[in-house]
Coordinates of C-alpha atoms and ligand atoms in Angstrom, one line a residue:
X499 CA 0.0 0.0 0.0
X500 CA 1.3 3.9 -0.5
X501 CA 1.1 5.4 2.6
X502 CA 1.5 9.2 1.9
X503 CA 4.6 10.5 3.9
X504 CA 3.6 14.0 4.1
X505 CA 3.3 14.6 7.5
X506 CA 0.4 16.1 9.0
X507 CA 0.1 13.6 11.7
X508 CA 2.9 13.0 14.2
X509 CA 3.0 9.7 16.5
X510 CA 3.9 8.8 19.5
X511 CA 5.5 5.6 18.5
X512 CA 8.5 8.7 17.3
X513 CA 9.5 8.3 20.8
X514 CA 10.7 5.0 19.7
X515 CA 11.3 3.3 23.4
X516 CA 7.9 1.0 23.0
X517 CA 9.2 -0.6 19.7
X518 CA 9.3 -4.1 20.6
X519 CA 5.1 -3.9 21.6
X520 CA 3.3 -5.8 18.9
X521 CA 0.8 -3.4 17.8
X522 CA -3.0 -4.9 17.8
X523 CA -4.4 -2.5 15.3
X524 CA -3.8 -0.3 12.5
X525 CA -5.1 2.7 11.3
X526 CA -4.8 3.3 7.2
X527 CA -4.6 6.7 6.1
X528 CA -7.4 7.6 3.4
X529 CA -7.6 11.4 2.7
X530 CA -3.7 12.5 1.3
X531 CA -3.6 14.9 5.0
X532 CA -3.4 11.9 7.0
X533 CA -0.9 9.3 7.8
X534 CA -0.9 5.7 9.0
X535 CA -0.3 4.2 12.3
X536 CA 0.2 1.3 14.4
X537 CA -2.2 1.2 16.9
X538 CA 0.2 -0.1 20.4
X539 CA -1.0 1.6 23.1
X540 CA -4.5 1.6 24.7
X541 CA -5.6 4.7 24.1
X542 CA -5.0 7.3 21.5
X543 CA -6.3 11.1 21.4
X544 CA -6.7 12.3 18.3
X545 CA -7.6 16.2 17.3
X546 CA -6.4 19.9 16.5
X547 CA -5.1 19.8 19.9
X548 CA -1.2 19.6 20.6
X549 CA -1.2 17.7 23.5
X550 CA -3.0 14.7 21.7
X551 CA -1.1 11.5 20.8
X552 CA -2.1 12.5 17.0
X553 CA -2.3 15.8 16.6
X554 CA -3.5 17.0 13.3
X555 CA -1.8 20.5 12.3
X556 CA -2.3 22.6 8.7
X557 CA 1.3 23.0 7.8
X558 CA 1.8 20.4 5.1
X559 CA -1.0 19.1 3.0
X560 CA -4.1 21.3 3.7
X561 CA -7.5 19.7 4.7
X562 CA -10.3 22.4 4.0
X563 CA -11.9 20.5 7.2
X564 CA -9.5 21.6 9.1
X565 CA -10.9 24.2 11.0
X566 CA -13.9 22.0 11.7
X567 CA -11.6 19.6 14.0
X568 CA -11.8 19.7 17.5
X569 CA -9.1 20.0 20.1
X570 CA -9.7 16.9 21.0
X571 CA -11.7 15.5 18.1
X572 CA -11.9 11.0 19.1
X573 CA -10.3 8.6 21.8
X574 CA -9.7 5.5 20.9
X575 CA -10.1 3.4 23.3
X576 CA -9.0 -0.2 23.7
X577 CA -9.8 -1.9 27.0
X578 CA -10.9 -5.9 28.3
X579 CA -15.1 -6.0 29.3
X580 CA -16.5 -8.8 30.6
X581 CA -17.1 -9.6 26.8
X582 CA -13.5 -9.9 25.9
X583 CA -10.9 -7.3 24.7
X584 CA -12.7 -4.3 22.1
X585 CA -11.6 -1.3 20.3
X586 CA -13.8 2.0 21.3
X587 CA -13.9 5.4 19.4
X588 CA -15.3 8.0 21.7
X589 CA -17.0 10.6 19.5
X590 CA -15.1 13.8 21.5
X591 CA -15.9 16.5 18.5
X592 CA -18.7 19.5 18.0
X593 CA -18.9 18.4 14.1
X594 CA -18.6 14.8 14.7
X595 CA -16.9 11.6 13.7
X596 CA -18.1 9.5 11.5
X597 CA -17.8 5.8 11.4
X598 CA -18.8 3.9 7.8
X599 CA -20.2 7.5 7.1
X600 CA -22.5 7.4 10.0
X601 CA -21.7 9.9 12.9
X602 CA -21.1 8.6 16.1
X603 CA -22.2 12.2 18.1
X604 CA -20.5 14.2 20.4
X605 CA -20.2 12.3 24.1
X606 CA -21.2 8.8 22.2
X607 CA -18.9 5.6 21.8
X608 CA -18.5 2.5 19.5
X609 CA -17.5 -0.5 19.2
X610 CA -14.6 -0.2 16.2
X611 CA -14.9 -3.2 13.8
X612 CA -12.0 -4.4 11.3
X613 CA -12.5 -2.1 7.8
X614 CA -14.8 0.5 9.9
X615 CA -13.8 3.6 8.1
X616 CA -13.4 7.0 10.2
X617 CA -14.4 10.4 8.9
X618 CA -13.6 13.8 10.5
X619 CA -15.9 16.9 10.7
X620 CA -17.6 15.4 7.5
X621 CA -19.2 12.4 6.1
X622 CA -16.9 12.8 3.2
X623 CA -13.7 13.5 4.7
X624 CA -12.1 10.4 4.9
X625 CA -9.4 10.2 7.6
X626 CA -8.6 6.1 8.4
X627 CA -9.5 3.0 7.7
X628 CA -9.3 0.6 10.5
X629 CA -7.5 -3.0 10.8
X630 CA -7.8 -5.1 14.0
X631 CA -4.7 -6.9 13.7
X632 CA -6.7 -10.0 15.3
X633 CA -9.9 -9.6 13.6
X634 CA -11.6 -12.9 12.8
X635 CA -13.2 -13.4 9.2
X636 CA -15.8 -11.0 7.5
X637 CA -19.4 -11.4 7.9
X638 CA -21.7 -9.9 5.1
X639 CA -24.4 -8.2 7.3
X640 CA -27.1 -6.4 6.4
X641 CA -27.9 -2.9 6.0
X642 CA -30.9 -3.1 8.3
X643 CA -28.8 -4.4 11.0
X644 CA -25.2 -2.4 10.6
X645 CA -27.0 1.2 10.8
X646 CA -27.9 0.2 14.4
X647 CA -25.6 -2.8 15.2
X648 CA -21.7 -3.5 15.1
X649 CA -21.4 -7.4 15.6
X650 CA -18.1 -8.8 16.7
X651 CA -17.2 -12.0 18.5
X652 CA -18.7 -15.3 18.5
X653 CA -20.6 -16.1 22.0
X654 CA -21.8 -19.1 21.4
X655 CA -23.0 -21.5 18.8
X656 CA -25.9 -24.3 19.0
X657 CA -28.2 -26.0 16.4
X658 CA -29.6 -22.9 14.6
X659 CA -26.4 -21.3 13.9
X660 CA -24.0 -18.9 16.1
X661 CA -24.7 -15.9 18.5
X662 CA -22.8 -12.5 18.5
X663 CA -22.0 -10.1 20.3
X664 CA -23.5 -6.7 19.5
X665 CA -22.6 -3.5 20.3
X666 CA -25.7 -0.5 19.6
X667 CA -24.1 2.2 17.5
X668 CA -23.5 5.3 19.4
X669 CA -24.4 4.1 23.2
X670 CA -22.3 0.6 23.1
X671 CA -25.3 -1.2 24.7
X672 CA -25.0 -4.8 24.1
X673 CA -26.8 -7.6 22.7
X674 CA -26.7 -11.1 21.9
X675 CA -27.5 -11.7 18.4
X676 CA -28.8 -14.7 17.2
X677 CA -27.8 -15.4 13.7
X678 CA -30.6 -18.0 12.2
X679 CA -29.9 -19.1 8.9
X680 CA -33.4 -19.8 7.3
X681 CA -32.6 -22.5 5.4
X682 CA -32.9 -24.9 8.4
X683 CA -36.6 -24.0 8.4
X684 CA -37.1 -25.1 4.7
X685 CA -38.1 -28.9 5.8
X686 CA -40.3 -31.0 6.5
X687 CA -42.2 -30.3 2.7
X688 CA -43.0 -26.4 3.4
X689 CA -41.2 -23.7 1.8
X690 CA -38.4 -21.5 3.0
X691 CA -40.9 -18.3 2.3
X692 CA -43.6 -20.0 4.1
X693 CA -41.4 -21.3 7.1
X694 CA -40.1 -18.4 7.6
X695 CA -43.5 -16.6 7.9
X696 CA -43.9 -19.0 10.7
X697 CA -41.3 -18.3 12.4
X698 CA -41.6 -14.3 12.3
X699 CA -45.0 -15.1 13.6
X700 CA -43.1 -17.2 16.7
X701 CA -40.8 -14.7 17.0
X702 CA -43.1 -11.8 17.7
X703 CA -44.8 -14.4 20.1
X704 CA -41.4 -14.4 22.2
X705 CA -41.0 -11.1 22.1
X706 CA -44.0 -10.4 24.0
X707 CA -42.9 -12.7 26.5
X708 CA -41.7 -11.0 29.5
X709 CA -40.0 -12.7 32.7
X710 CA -36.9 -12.1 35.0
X711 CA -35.7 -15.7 34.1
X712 CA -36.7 -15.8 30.1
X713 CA -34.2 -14.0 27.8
X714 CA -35.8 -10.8 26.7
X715 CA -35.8 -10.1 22.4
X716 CA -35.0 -6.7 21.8
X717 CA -35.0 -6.5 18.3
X718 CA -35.7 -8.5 15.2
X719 CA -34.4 -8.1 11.9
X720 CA -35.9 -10.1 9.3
X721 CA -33.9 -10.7 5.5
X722 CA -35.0 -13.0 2.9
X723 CA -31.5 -15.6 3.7
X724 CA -31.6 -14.8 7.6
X725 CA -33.0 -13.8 10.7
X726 CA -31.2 -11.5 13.3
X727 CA -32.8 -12.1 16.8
X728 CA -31.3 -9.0 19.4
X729 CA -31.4 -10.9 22.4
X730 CA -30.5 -9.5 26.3
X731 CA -26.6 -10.1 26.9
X732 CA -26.3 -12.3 29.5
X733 CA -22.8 -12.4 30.6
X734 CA -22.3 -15.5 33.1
X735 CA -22.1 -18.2 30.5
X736 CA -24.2 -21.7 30.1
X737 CA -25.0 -23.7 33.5
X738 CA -23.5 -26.4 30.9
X739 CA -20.0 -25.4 31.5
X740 CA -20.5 -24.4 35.2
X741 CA -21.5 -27.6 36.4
X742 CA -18.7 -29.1 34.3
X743 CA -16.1 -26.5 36.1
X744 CA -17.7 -27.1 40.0
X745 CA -18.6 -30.8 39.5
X746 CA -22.0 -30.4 41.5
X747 CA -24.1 -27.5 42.9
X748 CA -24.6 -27.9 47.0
X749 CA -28.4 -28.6 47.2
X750 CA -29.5 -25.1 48.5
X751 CA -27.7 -23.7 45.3
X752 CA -29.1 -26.1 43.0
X753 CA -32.7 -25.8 44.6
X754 CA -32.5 -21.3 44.4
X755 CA -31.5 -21.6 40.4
X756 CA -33.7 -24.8 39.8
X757 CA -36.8 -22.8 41.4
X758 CA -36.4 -20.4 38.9
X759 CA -36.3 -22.6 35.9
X760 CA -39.4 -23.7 37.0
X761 CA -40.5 -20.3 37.2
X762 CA -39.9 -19.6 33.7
X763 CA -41.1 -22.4 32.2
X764 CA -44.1 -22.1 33.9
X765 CA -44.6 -19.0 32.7
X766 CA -43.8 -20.3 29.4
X767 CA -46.3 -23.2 29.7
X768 CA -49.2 -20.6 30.9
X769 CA -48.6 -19.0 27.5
X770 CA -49.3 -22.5 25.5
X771 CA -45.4 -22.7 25.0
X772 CA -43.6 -25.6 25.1
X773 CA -39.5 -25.2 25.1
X774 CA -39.0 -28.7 23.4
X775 CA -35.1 -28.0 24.0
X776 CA -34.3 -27.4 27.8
X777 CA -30.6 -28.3 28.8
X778 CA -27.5 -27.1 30.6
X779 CA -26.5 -25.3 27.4
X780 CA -29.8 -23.6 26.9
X781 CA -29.9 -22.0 30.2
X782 CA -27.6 -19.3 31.0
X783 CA -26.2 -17.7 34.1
X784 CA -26.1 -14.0 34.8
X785 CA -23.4 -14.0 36.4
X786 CA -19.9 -15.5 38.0
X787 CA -21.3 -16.2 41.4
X788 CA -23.1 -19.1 42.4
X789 CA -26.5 -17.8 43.4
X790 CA -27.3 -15.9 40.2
X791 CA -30.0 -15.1 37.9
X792 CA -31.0 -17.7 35.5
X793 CA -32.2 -17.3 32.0
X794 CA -34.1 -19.8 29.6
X795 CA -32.9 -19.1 26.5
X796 CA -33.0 -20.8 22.8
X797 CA -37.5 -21.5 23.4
X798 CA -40.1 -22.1 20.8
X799 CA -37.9 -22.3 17.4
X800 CA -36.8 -25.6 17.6
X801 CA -40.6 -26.9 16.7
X802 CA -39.7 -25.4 13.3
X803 CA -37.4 -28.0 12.2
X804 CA -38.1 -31.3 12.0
X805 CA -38.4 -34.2 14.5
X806 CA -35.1 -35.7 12.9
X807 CA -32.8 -32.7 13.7
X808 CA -34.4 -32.1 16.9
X809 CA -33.0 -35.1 17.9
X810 CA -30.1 -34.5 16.2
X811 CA -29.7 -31.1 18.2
X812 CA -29.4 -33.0 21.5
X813 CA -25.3 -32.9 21.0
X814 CA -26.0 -36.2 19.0
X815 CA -26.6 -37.8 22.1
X816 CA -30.8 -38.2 23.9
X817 CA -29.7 -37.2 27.0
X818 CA -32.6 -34.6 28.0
X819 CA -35.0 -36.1 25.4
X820 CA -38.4 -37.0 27.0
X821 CA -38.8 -41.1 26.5
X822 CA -42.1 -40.2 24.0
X823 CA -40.4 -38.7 21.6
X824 CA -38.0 -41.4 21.8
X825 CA -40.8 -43.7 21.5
X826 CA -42.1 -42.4 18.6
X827 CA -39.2 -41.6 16.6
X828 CA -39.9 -38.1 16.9
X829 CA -43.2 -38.1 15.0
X830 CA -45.5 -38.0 17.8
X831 CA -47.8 -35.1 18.6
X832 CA -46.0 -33.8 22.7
X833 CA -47.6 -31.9 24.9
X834 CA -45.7 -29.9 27.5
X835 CA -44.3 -32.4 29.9
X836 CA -41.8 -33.4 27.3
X837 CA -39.7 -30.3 29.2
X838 CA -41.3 -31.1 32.8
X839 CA -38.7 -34.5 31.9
X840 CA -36.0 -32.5 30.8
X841 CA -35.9 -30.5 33.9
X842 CA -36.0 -33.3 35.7
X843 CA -32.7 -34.6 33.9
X844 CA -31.2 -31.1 34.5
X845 CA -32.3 -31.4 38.2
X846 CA -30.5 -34.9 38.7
X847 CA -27.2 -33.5 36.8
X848 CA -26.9 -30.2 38.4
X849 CA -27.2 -32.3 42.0
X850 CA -24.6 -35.0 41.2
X851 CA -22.7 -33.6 38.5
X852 CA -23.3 -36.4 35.9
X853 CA -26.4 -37.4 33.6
X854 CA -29.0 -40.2 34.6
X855 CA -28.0 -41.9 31.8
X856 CA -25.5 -43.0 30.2
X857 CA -23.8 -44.8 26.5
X858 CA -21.0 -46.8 29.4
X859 CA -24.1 -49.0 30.3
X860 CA -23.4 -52.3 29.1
X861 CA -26.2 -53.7 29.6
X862 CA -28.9 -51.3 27.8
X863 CA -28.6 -48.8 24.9
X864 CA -29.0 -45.1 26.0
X865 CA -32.7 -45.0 24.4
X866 CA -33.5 -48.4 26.1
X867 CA -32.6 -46.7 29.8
X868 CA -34.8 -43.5 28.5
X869 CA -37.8 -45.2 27.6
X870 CA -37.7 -47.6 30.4
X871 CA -36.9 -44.8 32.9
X872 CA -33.7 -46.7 34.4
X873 CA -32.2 -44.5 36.8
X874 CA -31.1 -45.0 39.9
X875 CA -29.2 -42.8 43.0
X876 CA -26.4 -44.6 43.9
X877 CA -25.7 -44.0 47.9
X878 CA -22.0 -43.3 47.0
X879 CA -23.0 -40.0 44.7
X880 CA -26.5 -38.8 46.5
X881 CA -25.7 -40.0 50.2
X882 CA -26.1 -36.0 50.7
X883 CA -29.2 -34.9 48.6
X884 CA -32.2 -35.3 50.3
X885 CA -34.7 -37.4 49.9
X886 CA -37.3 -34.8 48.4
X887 CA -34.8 -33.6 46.1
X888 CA -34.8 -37.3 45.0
X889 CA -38.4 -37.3 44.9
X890 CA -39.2 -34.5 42.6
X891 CA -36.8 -35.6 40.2
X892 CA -38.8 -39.1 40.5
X893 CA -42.0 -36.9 39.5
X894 CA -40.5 -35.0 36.5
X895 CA -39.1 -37.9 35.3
X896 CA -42.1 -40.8 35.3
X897 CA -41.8 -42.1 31.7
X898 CA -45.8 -41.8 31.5
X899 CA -45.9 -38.1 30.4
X900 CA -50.0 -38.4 31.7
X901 CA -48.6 -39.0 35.4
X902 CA -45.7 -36.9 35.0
X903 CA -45.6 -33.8 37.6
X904 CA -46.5 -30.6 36.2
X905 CA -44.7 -27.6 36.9
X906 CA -47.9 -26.1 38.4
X907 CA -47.5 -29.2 41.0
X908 CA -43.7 -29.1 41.0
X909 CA -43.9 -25.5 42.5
X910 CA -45.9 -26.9 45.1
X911 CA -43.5 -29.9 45.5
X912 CA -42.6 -30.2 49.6
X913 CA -38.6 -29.9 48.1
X914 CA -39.1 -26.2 46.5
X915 CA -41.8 -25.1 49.1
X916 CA -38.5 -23.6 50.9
X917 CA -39.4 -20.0 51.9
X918 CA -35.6 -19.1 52.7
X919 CA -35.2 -20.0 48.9
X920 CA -38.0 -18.4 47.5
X921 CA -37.4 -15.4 48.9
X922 CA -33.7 -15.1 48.0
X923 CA -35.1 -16.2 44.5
X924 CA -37.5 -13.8 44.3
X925 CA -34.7 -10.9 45.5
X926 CA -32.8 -12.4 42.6
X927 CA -36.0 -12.5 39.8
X928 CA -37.3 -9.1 41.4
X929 CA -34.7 -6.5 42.9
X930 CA -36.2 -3.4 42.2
X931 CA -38.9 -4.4 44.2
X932 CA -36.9 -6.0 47.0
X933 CA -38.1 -9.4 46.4
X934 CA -41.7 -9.0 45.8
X935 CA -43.3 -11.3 42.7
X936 CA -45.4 -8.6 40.9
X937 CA -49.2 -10.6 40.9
X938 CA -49.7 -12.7 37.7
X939 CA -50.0 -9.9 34.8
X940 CA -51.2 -12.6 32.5
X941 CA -54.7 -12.3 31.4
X942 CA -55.5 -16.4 32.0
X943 CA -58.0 -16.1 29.2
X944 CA -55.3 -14.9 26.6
X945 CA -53.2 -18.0 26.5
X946 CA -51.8 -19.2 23.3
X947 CA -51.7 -22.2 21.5
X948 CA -48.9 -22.0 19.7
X949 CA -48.2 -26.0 18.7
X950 CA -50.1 -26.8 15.4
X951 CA -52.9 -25.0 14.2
X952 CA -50.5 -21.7 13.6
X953 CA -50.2 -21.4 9.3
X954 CA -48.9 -18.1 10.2
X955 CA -50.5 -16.5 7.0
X956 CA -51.3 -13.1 8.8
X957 CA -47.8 -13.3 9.6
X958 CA -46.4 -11.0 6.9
X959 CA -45.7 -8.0 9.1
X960 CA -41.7 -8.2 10.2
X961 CA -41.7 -8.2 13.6
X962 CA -38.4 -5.5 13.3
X963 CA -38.2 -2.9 14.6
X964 CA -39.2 0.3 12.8
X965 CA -36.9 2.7 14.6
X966 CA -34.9 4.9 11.7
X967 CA -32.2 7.0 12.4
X968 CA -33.1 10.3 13.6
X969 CA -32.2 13.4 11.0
X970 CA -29.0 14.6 11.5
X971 CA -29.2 18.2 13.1
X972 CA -26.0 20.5 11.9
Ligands
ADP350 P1 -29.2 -22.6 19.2 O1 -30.6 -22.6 18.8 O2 -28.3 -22.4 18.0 O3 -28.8 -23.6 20.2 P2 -28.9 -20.7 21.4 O4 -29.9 -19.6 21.5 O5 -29.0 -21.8 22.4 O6 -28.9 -21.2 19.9 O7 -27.5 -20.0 21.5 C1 -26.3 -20.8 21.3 C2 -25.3 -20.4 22.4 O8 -25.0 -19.0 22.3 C3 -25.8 -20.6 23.8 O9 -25.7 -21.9 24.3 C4 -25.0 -19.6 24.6 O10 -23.7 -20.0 24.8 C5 -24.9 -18.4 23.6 N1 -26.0 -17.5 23.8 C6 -27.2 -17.5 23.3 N2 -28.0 -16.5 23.7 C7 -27.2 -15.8 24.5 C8 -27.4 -14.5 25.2 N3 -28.6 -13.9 25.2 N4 -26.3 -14.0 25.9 C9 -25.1 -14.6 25.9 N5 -24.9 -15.8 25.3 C10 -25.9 -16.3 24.6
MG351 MG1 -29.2 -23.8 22.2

């Protein structure tokens, strides 16, 4: 590439005593007034200003924008979140800076991407070109979604594709986004176009679907390949990987996050929704510590692909799969207990640290334990769980899905009637009202149905949302 060497810029890097620092960005001059530079340190100041680490000055090439700089005009700043390590540009200037030709505003901050480009004073005066030096591969996004959203790192991937990070332009909120390729809905006989309908129709239904321990959907933006779900950021990872890190919760611990998985899924159920997909990996913590708030995520999609790769999405393995579905193949009609079982399977692992059943028994395959219900509590593992833990997990997993426990019943159960609990769950579900459950908001006769019946032809509306950008004001 041929950098211009007239020098309008001067760097720090001149000082030479921090050359053996690997840089981890770069910035590529654009307009002929500019020069690159190897982004080291963690933060830069950029403007008119002398005192900043590039400070732009008139004497060689002249930018007509020049005047329109300010002293300080953007910080860059590059600093470890609880997300991982990310680039910031802090928008510093009265006329603005401009990333990908969008200001950022004076006082706002964002996320910098690999190949954002970075304007000065005016859309059109192109200053840098950025390169993260440890960028992963390019994603083609959207417009929809990159006016509003800068998507970086990979948090997570399961059987519908991946989940990014997002960053919203200008306030670095952040998101989840869920990245749904809809080809995986185009089976079972029914179109892509008609699938997907379907599935906007679901997704609106989640949307309205409000509760401390269900994820929250922000935003939804709908394209003809894919579908963006904005999803609230939780930031404590999958109970998956905490139980494999901690081996197995004590029983208090597992009874204050397993109350509130019942919670939500009650909820869920009193809206005629079934999860279908309830495991470790699907519920997520809010945070590091051990008594934290839980949240169901990944709910009511998975009935839109077909019985075969829903049982392919259980990690190739049954383990949470309710013994009906096993029974018939996957081609049975299920009502809601299938996840009443899967909670039970989640109850039994996050007590003792391993899975009720298991591929080492010799003497019966994996779906032969499931549909018989062969489990057992070995003294040696569960000599310290008591004996109504044991029970409820009993209830929620009797192979007859008729005499299986409901969750209704399983809130009543003698093991999770533990006031103690309850109220430190409720502190947890409910802070801003110091642990008091707001009374069921619900209107009982507005439940939804949402398995069969739903063709989702009025579904033609996207369920995105409508906010533009508002008109830029000199
Ligand atoms: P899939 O349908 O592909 O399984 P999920 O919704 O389960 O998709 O997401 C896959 C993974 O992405 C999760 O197991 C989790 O690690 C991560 N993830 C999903 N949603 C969020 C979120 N809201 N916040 C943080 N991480 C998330
Ligand atoms: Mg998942």
């Amino acid at each position: 590439m041929d950098l211009p060497t007239q020098d309008v810029c001067y760097f720090s890097e001149e000082d030479d005593h921090s050359q053996t620092e690997q840089p981890w960005g770069r910035f590529f001059p654009l307009g002929d007034s500019f020069v690159g530079l190897d982004l080291v340190k963690d933060e830069y100041t950029f403007g008119r200003g002398e005192n900043c680490d590039v400070a732009f000055n008139n004497t060689g090439k002249r930018n007509q924008c020049f005047q329109a700089y300010s002293k300080v005009h953007f910080k860059l700043v590059r600093k470890d979140t609880s997300t991982g390590t990310h680039v910031f540009l802090e928008d510093k200037s009265s006329n603005g800076t401009f990333v990908n030709g969008e200001k950022v505003g004076k006082g706002n901050s964002q996320v910098l991407n690999n190949n954002d480009e970075i304007g000065l004073a005016m859309k059109k005066n192109k200053a840098f070109v950025f390169m993260d030096l440890n960028a992963n591969e390019d994603m083609d996004l959207p417009r929809e979604l990159t006016e509003k959203y800068t998507l970086t790192k990979v948090l997570g991937r399961g059987a519908c594709g991946e989940v990014r990070l997002a960053f919203v332009k200008g306030s670095c909120e952040k998101f989840a986004c869920k990245i749904i390729s809809k080809k995986k809905f185009s089976v079972g006989g029914s179109s892509a176009v008609n699938m997907s309908s379907q599935v906007m129709t679901e997704v609106k239904i989640l949307k309205a679907m409000k509760h401390p321990c269900i994820i929250g959907v922000e935003d939804v933006i709908d394209t003809p390949e894919t579908l963006y779900i904005m999803l609230e950021l939780v930031e404590g990872g999958e109970l998956f990987d905490k139980v494999v890190s901690i081996d197995n919760y004590p029983e208090l611990t597992a009874k204050l996050l397993f109350y509130q998985m019942a919670c939500a899924c009650k909820y869920l159920h009193d809206q005629g929704i079934t999860h279908r997909d309830l495991k470790p990996e699907n519920i997520l913590l809010s945070s590091d510590a051990d008594e934290t708030l839980i949240k169901v995520t990944d709910f009511g999609l998975s009935k839109f692909i077909d019985a075969g790769s829903i049982m392919k999405t259980f990690c190739g393995t049954p383990t949470y799969l309710a013994p009906e579905i096993l029974l018939t193949a996957g081609s049975g009609a299920y009502t809601m207990a299938i996840d009443c079982w899967s909670l039970g399977v989640i109850l039994f692992i996050i007590l003792s640290g391993y899975p009720p059943f298991s591929d080492d028994r010799t003497d019966m395959d994996l779906p032969k334990q499931i549909m018989g219900g062969h489990f057992s509590f070995p003294k040696q593992y569960w000599k310290d769980v008591s004996d109504d833990a044991q029970d409820l997990i009993k209830k929620l997993m009797t192979v007859d899905p008729k005499k299986r426990i409901t969750l209704a019943d399983a809130l009543n159960h003698p093991w999770l009637k533990d006031e103690d609990v309850i109220a430190r769950a409720n502190k947890l579900m409910y802070p801003e009202s110091d642990g008091m459950a707001p009374p069921n908001s619900m209107p009982s006769g507005k439940k939804r149905t949402l398995d069969g019946g739903d063709d989702g032809s009025n579904a033609k509306r996207k369920a995105s949302s409508d906010t533009g950008s508002e008109p830029e004001t000199p």
